[in-house]
Coordinates of C-alpha atoms in Angstrom, one line a residue:
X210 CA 17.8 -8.2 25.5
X211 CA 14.6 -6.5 25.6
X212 CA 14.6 -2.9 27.5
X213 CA 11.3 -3.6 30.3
X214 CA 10.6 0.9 29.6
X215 CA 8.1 0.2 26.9
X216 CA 6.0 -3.6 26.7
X217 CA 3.2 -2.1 24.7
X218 CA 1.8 0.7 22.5
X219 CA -1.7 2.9 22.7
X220 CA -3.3 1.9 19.6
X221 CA -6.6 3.9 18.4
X222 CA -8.2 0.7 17.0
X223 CA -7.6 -1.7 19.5
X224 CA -6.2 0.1 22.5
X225 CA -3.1 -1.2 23.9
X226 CA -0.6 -3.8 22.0
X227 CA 1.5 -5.5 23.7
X228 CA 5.2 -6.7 22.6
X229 CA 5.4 -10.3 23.1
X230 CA 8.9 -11.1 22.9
X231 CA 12.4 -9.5 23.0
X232 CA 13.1 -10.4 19.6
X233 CA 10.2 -8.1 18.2
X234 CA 10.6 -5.6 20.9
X235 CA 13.8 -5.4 19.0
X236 CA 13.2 -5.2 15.8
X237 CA 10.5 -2.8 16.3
X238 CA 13.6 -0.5 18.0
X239 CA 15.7 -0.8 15.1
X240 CA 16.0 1.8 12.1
X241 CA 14.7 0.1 9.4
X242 CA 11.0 -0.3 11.1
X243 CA 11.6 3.5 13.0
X244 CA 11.6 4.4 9.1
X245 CA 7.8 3.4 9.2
X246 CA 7.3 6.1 11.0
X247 CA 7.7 8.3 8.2
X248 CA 5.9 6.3 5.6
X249 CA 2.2 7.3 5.4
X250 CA -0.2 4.6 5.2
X251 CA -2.3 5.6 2.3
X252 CA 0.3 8.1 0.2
X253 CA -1.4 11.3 -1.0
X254 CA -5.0 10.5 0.3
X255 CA -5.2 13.0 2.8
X256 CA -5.9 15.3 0.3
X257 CA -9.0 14.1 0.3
X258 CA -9.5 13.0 3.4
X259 CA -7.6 15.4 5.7
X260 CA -7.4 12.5 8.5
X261 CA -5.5 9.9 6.6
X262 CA -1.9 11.1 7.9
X263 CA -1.5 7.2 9.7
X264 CA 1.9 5.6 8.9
X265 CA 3.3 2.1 7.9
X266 CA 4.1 2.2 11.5
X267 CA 0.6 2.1 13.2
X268 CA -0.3 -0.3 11.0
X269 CA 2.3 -3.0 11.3
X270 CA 1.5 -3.2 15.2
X271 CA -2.0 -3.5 13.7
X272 CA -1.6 -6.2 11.9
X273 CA 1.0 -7.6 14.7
X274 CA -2.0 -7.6 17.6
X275 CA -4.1 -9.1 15.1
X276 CA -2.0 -11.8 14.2
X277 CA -1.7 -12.3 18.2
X278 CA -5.6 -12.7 18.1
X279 CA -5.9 -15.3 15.3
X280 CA -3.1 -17.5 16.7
X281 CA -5.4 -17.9 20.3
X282 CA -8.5 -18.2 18.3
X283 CA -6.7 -21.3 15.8
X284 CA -5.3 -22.8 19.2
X285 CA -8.5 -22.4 21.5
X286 CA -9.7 -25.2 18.5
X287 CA -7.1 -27.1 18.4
X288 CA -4.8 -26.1 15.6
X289 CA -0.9 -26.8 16.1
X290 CA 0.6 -23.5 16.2
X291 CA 4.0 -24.0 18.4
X292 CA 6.1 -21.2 19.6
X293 CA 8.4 -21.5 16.9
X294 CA 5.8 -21.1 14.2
X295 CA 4.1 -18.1 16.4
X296 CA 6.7 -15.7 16.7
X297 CA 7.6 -16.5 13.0
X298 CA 3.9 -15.6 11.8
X299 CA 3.8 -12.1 14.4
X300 CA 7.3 -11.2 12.8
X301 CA 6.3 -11.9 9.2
X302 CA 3.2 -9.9 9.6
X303 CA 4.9 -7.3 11.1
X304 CA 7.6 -6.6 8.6
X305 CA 5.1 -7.6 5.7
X306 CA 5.4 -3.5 4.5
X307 CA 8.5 -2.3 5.6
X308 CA 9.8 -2.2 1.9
X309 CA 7.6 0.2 1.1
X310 CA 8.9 3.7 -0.3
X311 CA 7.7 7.1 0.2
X312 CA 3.7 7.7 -0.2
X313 CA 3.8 3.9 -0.1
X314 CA 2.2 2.7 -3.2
X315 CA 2.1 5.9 -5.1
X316 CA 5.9 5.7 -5.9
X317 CA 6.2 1.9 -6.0
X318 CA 8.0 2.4 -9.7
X319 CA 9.2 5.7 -9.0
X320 CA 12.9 5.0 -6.8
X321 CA 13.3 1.7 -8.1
X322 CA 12.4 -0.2 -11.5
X323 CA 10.4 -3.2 -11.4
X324 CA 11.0 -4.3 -7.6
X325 CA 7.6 -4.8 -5.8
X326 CA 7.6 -3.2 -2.3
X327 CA 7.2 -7.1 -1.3
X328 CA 10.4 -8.4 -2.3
X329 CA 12.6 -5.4 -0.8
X330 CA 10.6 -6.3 2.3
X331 CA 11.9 -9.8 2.2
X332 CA 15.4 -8.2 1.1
X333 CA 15.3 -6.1 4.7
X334 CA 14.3 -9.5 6.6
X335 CA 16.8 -11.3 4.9
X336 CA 19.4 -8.2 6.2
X337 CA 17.6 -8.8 9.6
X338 CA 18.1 -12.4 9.5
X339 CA 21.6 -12.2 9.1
X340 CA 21.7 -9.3 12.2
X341 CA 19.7 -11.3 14.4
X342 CA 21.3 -14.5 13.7
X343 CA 18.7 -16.6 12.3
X344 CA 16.2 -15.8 14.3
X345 CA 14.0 -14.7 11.6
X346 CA 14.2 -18.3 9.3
X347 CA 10.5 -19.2 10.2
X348 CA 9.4 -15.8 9.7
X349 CA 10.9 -15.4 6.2
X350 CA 9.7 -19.4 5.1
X351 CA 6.1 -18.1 5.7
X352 CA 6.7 -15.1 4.1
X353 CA 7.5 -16.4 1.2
X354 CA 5.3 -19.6 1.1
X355 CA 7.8 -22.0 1.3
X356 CA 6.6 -23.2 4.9
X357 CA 5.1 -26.8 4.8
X358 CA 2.0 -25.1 6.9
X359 CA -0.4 -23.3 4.4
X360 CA -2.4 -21.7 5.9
X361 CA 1.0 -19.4 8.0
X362 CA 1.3 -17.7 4.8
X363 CA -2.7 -17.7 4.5
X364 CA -3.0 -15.6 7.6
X365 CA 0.0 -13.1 6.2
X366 CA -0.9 -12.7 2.6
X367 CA -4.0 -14.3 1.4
X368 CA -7.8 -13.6 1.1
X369 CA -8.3 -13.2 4.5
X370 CA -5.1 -11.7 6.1
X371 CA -4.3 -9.7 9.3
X372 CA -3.1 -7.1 7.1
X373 CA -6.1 -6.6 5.2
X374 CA -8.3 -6.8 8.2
X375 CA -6.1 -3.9 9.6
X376 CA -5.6 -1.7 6.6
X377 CA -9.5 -1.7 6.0
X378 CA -10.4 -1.0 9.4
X379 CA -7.7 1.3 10.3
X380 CA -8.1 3.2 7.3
X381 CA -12.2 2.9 7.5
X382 CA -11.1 4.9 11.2
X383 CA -8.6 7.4 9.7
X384 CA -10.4 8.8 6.7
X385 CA -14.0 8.9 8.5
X386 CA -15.7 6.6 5.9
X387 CA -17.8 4.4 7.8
X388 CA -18.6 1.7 5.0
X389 CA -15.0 0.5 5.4
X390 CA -15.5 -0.8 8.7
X391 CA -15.5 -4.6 9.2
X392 CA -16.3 -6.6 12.5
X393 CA -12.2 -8.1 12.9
X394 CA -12.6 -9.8 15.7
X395 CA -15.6 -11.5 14.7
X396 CA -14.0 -13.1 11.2
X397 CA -11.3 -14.4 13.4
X398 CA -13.3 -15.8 15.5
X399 CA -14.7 -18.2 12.8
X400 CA -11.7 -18.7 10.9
X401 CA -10.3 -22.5 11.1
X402 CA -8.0 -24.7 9.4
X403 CA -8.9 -27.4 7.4
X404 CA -6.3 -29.8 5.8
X405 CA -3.7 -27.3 6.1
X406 CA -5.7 -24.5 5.2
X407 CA -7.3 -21.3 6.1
X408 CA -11.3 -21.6 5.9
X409 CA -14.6 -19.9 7.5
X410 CA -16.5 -21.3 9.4
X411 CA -20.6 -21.1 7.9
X412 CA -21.6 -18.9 10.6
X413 CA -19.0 -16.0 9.2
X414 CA -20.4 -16.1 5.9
X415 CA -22.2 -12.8 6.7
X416 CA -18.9 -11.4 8.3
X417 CA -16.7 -12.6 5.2
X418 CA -19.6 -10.7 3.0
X419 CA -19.3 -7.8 4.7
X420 CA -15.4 -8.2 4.3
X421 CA -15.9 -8.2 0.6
X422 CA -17.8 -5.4 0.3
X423 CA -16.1 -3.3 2.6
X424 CA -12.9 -3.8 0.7
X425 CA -14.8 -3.1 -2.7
X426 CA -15.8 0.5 -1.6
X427 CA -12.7 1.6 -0.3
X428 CA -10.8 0.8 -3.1
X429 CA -12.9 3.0 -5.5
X430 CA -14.3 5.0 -3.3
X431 CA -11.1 5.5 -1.4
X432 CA -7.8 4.4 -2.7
X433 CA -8.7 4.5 -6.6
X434 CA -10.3 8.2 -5.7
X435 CA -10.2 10.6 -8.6
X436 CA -8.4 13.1 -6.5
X437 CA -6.0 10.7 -4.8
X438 CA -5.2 9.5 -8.6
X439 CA -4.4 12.3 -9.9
X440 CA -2.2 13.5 -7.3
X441 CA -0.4 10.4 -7.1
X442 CA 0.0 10.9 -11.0
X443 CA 1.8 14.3 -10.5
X444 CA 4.1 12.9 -7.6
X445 CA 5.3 10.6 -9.7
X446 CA 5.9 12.5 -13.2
X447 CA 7.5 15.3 -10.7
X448 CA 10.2 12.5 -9.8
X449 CA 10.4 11.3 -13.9
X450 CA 10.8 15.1 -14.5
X451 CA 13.5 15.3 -12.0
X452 CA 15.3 12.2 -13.0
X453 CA 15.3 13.6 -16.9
X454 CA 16.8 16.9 -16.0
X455 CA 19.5 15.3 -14.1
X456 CA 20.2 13.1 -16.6
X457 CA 20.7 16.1 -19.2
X458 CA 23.7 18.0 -16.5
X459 CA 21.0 20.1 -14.7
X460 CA 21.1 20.7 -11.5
X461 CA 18.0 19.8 -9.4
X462 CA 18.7 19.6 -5.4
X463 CA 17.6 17.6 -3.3
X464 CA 18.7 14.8 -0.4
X465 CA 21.9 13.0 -0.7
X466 CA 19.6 9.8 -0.7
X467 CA 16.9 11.3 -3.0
X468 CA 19.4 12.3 -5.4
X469 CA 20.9 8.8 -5.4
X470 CA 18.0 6.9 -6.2
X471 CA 17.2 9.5 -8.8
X472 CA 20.4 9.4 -10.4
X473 CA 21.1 5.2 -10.1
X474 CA 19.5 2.5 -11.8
X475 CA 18.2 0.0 -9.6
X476 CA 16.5 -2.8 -10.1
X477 CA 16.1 -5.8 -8.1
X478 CA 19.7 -7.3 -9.2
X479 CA 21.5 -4.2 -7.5
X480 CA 19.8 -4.2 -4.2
X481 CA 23.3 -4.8 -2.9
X482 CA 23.5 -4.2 1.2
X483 CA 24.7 -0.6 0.4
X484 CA 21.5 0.1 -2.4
X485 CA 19.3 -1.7 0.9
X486 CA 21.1 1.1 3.8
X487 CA 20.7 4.0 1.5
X488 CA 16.5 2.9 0.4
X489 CA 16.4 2.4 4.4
X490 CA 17.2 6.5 4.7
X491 CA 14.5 7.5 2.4
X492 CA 11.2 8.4 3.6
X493 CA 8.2 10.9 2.6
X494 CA 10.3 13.9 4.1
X495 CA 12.6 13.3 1.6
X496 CA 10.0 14.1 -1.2
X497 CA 8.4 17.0 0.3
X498 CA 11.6 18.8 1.0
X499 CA 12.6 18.1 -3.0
X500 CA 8.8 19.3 -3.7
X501 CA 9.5 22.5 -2.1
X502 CA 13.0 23.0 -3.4
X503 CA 11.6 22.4 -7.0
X504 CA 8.7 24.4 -7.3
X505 CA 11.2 27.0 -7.3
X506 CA 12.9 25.1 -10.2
X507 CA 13.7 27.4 -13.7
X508 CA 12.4 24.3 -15.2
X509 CA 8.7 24.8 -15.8
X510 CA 7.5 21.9 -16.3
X511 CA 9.0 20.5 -12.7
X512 CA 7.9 23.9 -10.8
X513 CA 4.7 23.7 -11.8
X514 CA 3.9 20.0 -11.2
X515 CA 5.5 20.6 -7.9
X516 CA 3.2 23.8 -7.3
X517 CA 0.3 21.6 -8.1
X518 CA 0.9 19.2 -5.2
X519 CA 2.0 22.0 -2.8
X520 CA -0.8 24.2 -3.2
X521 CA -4.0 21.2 -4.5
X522 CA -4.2 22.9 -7.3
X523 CA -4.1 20.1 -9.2
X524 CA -5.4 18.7 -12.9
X525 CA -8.9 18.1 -13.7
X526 CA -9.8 14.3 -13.9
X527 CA -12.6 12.3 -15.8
X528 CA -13.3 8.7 -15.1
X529 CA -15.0 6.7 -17.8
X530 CA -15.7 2.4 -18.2
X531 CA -14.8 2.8 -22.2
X532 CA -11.6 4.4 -23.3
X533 CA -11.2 7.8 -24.3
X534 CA -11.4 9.1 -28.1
X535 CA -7.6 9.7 -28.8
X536 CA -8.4 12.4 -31.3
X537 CA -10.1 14.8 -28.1
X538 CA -7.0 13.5 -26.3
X539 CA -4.5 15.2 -28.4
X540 CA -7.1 17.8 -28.7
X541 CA -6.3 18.5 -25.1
X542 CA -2.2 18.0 -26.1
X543 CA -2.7 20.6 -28.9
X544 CA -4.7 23.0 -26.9
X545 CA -2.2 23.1 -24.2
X546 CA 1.0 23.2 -26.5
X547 CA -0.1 26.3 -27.6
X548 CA -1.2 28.2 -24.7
X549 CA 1.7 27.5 -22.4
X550 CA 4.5 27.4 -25.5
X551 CA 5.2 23.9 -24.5
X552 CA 7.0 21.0 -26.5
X553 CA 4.4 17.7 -27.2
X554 CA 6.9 16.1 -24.9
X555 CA 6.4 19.0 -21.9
X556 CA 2.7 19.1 -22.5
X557 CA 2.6 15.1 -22.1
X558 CA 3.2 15.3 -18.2
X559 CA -0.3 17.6 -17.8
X560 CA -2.2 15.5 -20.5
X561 CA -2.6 12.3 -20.0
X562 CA -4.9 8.9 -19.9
X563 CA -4.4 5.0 -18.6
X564 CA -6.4 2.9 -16.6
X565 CA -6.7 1.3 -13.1
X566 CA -8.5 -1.8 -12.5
X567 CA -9.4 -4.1 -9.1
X568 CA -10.8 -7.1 -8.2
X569 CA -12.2 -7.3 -4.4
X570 CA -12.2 -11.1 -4.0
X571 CA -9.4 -12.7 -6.3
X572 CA -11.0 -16.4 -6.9
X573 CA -8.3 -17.3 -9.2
X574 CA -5.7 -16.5 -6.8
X575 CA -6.9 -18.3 -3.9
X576 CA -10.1 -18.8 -2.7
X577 CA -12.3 -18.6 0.7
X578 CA -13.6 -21.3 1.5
X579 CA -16.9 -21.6 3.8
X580 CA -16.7 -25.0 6.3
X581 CA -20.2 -26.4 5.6
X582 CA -21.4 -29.1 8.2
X583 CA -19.9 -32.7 7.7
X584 CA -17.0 -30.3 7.3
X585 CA -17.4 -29.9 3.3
X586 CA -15.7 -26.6 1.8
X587 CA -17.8 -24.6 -0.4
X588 CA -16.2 -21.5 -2.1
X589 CA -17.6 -18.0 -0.4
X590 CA -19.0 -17.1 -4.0
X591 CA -21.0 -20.3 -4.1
X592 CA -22.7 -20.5 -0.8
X593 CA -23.3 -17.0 -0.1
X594 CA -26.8 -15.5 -1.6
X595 CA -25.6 -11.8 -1.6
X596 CA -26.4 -11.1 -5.4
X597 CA -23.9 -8.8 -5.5
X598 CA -20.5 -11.2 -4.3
X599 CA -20.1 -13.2 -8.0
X600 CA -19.4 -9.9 -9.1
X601 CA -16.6 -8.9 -6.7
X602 CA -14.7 -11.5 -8.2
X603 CA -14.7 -10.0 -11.8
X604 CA -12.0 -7.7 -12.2
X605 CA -13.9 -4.0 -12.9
X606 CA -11.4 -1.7 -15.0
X607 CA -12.0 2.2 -15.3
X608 CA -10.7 4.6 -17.8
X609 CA -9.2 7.7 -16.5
X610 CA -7.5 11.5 -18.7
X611 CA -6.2 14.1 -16.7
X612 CA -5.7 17.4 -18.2
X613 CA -5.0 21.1 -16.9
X614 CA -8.3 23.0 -16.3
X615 CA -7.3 26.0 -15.3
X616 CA -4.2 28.6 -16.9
X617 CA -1.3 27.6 -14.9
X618 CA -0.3 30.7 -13.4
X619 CA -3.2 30.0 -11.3
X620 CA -1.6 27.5 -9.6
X621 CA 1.6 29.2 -8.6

């Protein structure tokens, strides 16, 4: 049971969140979502924006207390939502992340190969399942989709989610950029359901709008920042540099559970329940320790990727909407090949180019639909005259080389 010392949590968003049952009480208590703690929300952004240290943690609860709102709301008009299918939706929502790694996204690929931070979530609630006796069945049906109710899943992963409505907000607070701000409480107070759906009801339209556009400028203004990229780049060739050492006998220390994942193949097939207790042990203090230990490496290609991090000294970074020439880009190889004595392989971790793309309102995915009287759906794109929405819904792609500005010794 329950312990009755802490029933809710101080929250900076939305002041205090209560725990509504002993079940999440918990599961909130128990290591695997204590972990959170040490996950930051938005990876290496706070070297941009020197507030953004908020963890995995803060925002599950988010979500969580959102979730709590939306399920009133649905009920106050009459949407079936029984107890059952309400503590299934707050746990779903608040375990939604707690497969992420370290940094969160920016080392998605890094510890394991080809697993989505997604399905090792459903890999720990499957583990909980099992701990808790079933008690998490409805939780992991919605999670997944497979729940004969829609729009459960709609409110967890979908256009309109409680975790999107935190993350923006929450992170809009954290990192001081105003535009990211959306009204939450006012786009759940005019969502509905509508043959087994999740729609808006025509006086949100301007809310939903808002939403859109809010989500659009954080994403390149925030999470697909220059600086953030390029950061996140180095954190994760420092780990690939790491893991090609080891593989040739040389020693690189770091964590017992660092240096597993580093030295393991893992892919989604091996998350055995050992593989799952030693990813539940590694956190972002893992990777800063090995960051500090490394930038002391002999290797120089680790030390100074490392260095780079440490001290945001990091490389120079053009964005562009057309690819790069290739000939300036091994221009760039060449140049730095012979002023640091480095092989075309070494120099390929400081010179670099790829892309990132994003696509605010996914239409193909799923859509939003806007309740229009007589109770007709209209899709958000259709009814709304912003002139700018049609094109949220076009995926925009950027262009993006890195390359060493300065000498390196600089940076050390």
């Amino acid at each position: 049971m329950a312990s009755k010392k802490l029933t809710r949590f101080n929250d900076p968003i939305y002041g205090f969140i209560g725990i509504p049952s002993p079940l999440i009480f918990d599961l909130i208590a128990h290591p695997y979502f204590q972990r959170l703690r040490r996950i930051s929300q938005m990876g290496l952004s706070y070297l941009v924006y020197p507030g953004a240290h908020h963890t995995r943690f803060q925002h599950a609860l988010g979500s969580m207390h959102l979730m709590q709102r939306a399920v009133q709301m649905l009920r106050f008009k009459g949407v079936a939502i029984d107890k059952k299918e309400e503590e299934g939706l707050l746990v779903a929502i608040l375990l939604h992340d707690i497969g992420h790694g370290p940094f969160s996204h920016a080392m998605e690929h890094s510890i394991v190969e080809g697993v989505q931070h997604e399905a090792i979530s459903l890999f720990f609630m499957e583990r909980l399942n099992h701990k808790f006796n079933g008690s998490l069945t409805t939780a992991i049906a919605i999670f997944k989709g497979t729940h004969p109710k829609n729009f459960l899943n709609q409110l967890v992963s979908g256009q309109l989610d409680m975790d999107r409505m935190d993350y923006l907000k929450r992170d809009s607070f954290y990192t001081g950029v105003s535009e990211g701000n959306i009204n939450a409480e006012r786009l759940i107070a005019m969502l509905n359901v509508v043959d087994g759906n999740l729609v808006v009801e025509e006086k949100g339209i301007y809310s939903v709008e808002k939403f859109l556009m809010a989500r659009r400028f954080m994403y390149w203004q925030v999470y697909l920042h220059k600086t953030s990229l390029v950061a996140e780049q180095l954190l994760i060739r420092s780990l690939k540099r790491a893991k090609e050492l080891l593989g040739r006998g040389k020693e690189v220390s770091c964590s017992d559970t660092l240096h597993f994942f580093l030295t393991t193949k893992i892919t989604a097939s091996d998350f055995s329940e050992n593989v799952l207790h030693r990813f539940s042990l590694l956190d972002d203090v893992d990777i800063l320790g090995a960051l500090k230990q490394w930038r002391q490496h002999p290797d120089r290609v680790l030390s100074h990727l490392c260095a780079m991090l440490l001290n945001r000294k990091l490389l120079h970074i053009k964005l562009k909407n057309k690819p790069f020439d290739l000939n300036k880009v091994k221009a760039r190889l060449e140049q730095l090949k012979q002023e640091e004595s480095f092989t075309e392989e070494e120099a390929a971790y400081f010179v670099f180019s790829d892309t990132i793309a994003n696509t605010a309102y996914n239409s193909g995915k799923q859509q939003i639909y806007i309740r229009k009287d007589k109770g007709r759906l209209v899709d958000i794109i259709k009814v709304s005259d912003h002139f700018n929405l049609e094109a949220l819904s076009k995926k925009v792609t950027k262009h993006y080389l890195c390359y060493p500005k300065e000498r390196f010794s600089d940076t050390l």
